[in-house]
Short mmCIF file of C-alpha atoms in Angstrom, two decimals:
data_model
loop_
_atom_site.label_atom_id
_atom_site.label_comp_id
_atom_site.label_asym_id
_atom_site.label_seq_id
_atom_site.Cartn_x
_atom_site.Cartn_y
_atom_site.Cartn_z
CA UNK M 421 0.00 0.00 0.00
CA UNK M 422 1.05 3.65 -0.57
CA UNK M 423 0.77 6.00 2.70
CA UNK M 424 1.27 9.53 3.09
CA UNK M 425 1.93 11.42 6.49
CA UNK M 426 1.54 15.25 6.86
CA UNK M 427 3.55 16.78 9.95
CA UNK M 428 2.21 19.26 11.94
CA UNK M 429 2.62 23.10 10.95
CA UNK M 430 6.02 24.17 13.06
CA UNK M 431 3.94 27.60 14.46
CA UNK M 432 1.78 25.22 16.15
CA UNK M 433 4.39 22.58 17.65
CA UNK M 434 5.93 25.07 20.34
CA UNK M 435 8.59 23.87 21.88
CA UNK M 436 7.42 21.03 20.88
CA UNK M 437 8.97 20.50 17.16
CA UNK M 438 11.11 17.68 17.39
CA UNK M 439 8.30 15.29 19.27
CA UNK M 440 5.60 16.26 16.80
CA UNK M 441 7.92 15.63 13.79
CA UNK M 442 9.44 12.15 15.72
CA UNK M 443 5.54 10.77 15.77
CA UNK M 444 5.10 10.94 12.53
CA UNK M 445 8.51 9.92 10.96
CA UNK M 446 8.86 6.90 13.19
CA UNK M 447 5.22 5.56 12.17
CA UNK M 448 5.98 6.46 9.18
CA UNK M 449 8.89 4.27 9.73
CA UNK M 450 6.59 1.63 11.12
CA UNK M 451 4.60 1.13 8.05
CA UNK M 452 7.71 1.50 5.69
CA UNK M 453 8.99 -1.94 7.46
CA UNK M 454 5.83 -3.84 6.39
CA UNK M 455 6.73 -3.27 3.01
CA UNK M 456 4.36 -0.66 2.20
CA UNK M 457 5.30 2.41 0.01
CA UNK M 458 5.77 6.14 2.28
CA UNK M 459 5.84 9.93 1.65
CA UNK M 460 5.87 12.26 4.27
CA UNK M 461 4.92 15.64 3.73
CA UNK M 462 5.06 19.48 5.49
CA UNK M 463 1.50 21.13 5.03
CA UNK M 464 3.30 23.25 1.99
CA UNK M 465 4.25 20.37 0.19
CA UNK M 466 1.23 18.16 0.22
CA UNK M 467 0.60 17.27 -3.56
CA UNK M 468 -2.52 18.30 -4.78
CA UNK M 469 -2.96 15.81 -7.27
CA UNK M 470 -0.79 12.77 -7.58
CA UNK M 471 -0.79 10.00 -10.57
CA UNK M 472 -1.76 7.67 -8.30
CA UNK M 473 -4.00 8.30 -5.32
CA UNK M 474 -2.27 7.35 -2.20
CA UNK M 475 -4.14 4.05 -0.33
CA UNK M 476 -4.45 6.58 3.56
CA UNK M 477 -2.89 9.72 4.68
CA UNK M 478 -1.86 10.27 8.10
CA UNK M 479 -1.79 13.97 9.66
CA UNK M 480 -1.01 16.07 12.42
CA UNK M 481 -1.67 19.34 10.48
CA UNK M 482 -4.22 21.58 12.15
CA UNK M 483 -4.94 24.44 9.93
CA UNK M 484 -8.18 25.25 8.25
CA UNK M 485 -6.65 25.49 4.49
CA UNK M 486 -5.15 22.12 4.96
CA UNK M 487 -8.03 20.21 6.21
CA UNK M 488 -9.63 21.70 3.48
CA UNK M 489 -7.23 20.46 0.81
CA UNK M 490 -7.14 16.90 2.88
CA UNK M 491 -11.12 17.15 2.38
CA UNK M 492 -10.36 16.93 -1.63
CA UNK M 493 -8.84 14.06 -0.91
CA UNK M 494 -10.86 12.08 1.26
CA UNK M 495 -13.46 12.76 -1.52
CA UNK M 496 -11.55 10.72 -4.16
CA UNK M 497 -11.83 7.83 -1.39
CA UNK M 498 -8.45 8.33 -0.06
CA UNK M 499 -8.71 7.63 4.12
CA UNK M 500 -7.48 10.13 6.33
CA UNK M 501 -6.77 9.71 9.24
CA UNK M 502 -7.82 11.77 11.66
CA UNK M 503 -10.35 12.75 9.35
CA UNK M 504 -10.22 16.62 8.23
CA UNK M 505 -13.62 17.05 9.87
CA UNK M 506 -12.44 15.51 12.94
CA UNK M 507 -9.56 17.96 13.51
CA UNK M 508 -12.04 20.71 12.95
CA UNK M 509 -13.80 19.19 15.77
CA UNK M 510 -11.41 19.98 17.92
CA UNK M 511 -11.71 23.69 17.50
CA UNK M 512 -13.25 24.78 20.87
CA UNK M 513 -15.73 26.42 18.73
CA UNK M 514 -17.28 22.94 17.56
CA UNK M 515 -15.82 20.98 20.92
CA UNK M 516 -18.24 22.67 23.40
CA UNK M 517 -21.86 21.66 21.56
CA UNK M 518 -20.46 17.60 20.87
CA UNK M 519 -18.88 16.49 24.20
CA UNK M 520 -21.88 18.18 25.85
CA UNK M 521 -24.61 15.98 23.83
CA UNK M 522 -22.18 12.99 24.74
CA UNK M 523 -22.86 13.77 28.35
CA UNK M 524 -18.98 14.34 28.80
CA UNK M 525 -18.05 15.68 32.52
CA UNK M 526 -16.89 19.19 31.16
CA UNK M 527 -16.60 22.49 32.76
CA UNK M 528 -19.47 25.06 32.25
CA UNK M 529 -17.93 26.92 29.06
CA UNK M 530 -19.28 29.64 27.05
CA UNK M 531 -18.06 30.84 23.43
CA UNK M 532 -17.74 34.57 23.35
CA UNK M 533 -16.28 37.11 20.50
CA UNK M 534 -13.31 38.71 21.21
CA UNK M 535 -14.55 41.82 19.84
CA UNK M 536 -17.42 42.21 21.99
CA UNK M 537 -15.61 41.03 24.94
CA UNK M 538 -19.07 40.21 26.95
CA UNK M 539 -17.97 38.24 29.92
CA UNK M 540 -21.09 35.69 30.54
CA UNK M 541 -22.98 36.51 33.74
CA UNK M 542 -22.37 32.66 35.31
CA UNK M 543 -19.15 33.64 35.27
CA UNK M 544 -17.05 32.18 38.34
CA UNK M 545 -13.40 33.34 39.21
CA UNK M 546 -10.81 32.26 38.86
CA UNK M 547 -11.69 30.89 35.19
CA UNK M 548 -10.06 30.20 32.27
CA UNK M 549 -9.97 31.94 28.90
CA UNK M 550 -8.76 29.97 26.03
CA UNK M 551 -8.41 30.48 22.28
CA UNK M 552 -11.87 29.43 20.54
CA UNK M 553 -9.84 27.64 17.66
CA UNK M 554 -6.51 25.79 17.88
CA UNK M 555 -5.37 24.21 21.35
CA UNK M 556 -2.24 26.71 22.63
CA UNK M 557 0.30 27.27 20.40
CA UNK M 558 1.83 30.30 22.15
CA UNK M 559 1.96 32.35 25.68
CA UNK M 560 -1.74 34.09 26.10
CA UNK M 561 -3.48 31.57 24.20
CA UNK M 562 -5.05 29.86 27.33
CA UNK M 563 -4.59 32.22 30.91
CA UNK M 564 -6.26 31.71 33.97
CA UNK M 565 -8.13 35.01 34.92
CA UNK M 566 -9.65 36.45 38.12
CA UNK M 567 -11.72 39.08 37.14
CA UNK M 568 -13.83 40.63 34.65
CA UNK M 569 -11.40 42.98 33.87
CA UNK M 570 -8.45 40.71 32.75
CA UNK M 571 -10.68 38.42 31.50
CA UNK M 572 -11.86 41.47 29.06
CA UNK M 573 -7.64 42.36 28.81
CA UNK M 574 -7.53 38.73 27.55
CA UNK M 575 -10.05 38.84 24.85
CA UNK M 576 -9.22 42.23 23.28
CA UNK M 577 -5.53 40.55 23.54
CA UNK M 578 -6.51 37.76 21.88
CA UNK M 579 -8.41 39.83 19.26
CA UNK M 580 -5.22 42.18 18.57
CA UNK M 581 -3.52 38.69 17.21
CA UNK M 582 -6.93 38.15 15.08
CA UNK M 583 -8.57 35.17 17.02
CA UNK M 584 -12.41 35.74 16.53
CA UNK M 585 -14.01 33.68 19.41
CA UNK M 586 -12.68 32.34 22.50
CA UNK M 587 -13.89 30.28 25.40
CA UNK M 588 -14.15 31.31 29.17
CA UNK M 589 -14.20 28.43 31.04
CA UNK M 590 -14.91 27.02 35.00
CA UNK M 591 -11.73 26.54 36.84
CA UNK M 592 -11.80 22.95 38.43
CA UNK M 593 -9.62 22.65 41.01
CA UNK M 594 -7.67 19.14 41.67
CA UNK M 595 -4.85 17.25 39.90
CA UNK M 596 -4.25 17.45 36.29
CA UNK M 597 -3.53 14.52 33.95
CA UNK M 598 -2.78 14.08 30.68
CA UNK M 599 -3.83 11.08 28.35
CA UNK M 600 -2.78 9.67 24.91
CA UNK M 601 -5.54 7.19 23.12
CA UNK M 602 -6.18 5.69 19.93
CA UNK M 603 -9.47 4.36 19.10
CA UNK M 604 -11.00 2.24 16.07
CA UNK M 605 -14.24 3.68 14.86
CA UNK M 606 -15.78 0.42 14.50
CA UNK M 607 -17.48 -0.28 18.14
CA UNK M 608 -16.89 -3.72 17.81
CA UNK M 609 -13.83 -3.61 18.12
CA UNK M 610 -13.61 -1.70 21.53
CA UNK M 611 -11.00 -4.30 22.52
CA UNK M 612 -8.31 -2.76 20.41
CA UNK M 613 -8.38 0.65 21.75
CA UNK M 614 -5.21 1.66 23.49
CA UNK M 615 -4.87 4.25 26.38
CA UNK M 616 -2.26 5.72 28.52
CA UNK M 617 -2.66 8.55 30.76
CA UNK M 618 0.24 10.66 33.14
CA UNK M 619 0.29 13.17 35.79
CA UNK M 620 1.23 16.68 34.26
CA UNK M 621 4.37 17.90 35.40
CA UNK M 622 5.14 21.02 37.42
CA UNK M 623 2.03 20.89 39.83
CA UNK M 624 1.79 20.44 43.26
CA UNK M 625 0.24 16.84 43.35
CA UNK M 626 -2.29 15.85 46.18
CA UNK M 627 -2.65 12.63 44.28
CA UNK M 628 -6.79 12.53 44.74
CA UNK M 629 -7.48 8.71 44.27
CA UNK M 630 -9.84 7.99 40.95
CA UNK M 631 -11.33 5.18 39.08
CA UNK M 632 -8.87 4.79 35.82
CA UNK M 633 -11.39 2.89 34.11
CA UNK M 634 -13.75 5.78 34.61
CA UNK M 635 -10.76 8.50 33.51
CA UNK M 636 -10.44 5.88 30.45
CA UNK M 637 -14.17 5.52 29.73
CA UNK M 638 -14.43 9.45 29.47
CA UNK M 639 -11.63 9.67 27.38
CA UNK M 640 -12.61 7.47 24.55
CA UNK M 641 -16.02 8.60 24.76
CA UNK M 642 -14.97 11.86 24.24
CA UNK M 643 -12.90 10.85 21.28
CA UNK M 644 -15.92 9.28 19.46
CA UNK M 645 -17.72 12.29 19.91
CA UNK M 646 -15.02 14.14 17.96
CA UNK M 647 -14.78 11.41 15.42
CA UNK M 648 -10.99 11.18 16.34
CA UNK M 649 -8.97 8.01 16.29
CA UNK M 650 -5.95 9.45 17.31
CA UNK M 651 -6.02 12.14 20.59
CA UNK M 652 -4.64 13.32 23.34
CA UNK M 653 -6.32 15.77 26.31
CA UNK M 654 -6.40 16.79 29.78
CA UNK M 655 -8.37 16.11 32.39
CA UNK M 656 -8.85 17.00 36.17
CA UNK M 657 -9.28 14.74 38.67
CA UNK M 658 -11.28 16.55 42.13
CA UNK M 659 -10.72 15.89 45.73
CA UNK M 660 -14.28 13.63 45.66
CA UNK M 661 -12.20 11.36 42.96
CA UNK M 662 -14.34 12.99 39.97
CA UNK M 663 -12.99 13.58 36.53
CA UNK M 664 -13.37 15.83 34.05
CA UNK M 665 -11.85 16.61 30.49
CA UNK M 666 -11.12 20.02 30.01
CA UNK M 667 -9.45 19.20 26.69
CA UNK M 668 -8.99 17.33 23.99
CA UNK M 669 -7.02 17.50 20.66
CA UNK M 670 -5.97 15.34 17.81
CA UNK M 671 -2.77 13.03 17.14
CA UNK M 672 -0.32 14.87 19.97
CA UNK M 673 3.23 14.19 20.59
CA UNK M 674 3.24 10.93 23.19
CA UNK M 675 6.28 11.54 23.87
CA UNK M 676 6.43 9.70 27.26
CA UNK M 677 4.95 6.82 25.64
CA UNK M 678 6.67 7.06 21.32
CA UNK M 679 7.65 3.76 21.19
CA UNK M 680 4.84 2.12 22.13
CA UNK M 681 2.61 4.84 20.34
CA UNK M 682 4.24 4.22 17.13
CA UNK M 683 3.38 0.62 17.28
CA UNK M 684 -0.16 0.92 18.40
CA UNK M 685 -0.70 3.71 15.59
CA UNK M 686 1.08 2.27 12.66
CA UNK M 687 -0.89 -1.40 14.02
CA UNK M 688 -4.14 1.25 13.62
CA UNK M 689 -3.53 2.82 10.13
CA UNK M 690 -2.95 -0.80 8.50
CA UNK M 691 -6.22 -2.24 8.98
CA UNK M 692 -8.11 0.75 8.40
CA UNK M 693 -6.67 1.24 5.15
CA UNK M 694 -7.33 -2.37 4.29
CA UNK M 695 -10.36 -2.00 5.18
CA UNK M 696 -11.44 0.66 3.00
CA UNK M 697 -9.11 -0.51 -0.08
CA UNK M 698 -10.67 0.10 -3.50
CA UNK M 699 -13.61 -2.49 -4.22
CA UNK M 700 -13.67 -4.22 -7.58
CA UNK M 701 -17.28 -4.36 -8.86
CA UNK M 702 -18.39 -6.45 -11.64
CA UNK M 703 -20.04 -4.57 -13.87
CA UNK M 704 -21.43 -7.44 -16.65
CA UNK M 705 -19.13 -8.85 -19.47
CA UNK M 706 -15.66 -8.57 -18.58
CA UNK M 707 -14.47 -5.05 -17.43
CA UNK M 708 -14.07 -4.59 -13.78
CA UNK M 709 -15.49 -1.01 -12.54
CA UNK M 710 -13.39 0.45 -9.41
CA UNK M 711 -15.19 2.45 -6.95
CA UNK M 712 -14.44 3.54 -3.50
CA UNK M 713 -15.46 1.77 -0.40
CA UNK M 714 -17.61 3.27 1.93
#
């Protein structure tokens, strides 16, 4: 088979470039061993037409004009993987609505535009304000704020740099974790998901005792409702041993866990593409007819 990988734009890998990039060349790598044919791309270089249409593509890219040239191709039948619809889905803007119809433990979050700077009246302080699009890629993309005032500081701040919409967000306090997943978006096959989770560093831990299955439940549920197969997030786990996400985002780094990840992701992308390989359809005397599956 013929695989593609697209590594995440630099501007949104900070400090952070070298574990982004690793990812993706070592699966990369990964499928290259099983004797399968692989490009990797930077979001400039992505062909836009090819002589032969490549059997998946595998992306961290985040932007909106490369999901929309990834969309071109996932119309020709070429997988992608995450989807370019998915990624969109983890744009605040679209993340709030979905993990709250999946009955995801989330903290009360409101969208507001940076130019009107109207901070919602349920409003609780401390609380966070984070970019409505993209997760952070720089300093003053996601600040905790204590008062109407900075939290209307923030937003024209944010506004300055061009970001439209952001999200003010509940401040729960407890101990955060971090957690890398991939999941297969056929149900049945629940058994082949794959999830490891860490303690961020550089907190003061009180080490609140939770149910992992519960932390790993949430997780993957949250996924699905994102139509990701490869994520990462953050969650907070409370002194009564609750958890909830406060993020989630697609294909991260895993650094902590690469060598492992790269197994468990390449292992992912194989059968999917196979999966979803051209069908041959007979079509009545002796001409075969190729169409995509679906």
């Amino acid at each position: 088979m013929n695989f593609w990988g697209v590594y995440r734009e630099r501007e949104h890998s900070p400090e952070r470039e070298f574990d982004d990039a690793e990812i993706l060349r070592l699966t990369g790598g990964r499928l290259a061993d099983s004797g399968n044919l692989v490009d990797l791309f930077s979001p400039a270089e992505l062909p836009s037409t090819a002589e032969e249409n490549p059997d998946a593509i595998f992306v961290m890219c985040e932007r909106r004009a490369i999901l929309q040239q990834l969309q071109r191709w996932s119309k020709l039948g070429v997988i992608v993987i995450n989807s370019p619809s998915a990624i969109l889905n983890t744009y605040r803007e679209r993340t709030l609505s979905l993990l709250g119809d999946a009955g995801i433990s989330f903290p009360f979050s409101r969208i507001v535009s940076t130019a009107d700077r109207v901070v919602p009246d349920e409003t609780e302080f401390p609380a966070w304000v984070k970019r409505g699009d993209v997760h952070c890629v720089q300093s003053g993309d996601v600040v905790l704020a204590r008062s109407r005032n900075e939290i209307e500081r923030i937003l024209a701040e944010l506004h300055g740099r061009g970001i439209e919409t952001a999200v003010v967000q509940q401040h729960i306090p407890g101990d955060l974790i971090k957690f890398y997943g991939v999941v297969d978006p056929d149900r049945s096959r629940e058994h082949e998901n794959w999830f490891r989770w860490f303690y961020h560093r550089d907190q003061v831990l009180a080490g609140f005792r939770f149910d992992e299955s519960d932390l790993r439940a949430s997780a993957c549920l949250a996924a699905r409702s994102l139509d990701l197969e490869i994520f990462g997030g953050d969650a907070i786990v409370t002194a009564a041993g609750e958890t909830w996400i406060i993020d989630i985002n697609a294909w991260p780094s895993f650094a902590l866990f690469r060598d492992a990840a790269t197994a468990q992701i390449a292992g992912h992308i194989l059968p999917r593409a196979a999966r979803s390989e051209t069908l041959l359809v007979r079509t009545g005397g002796s001409d075969d007819k190729k169409i995509p599956a679906r």
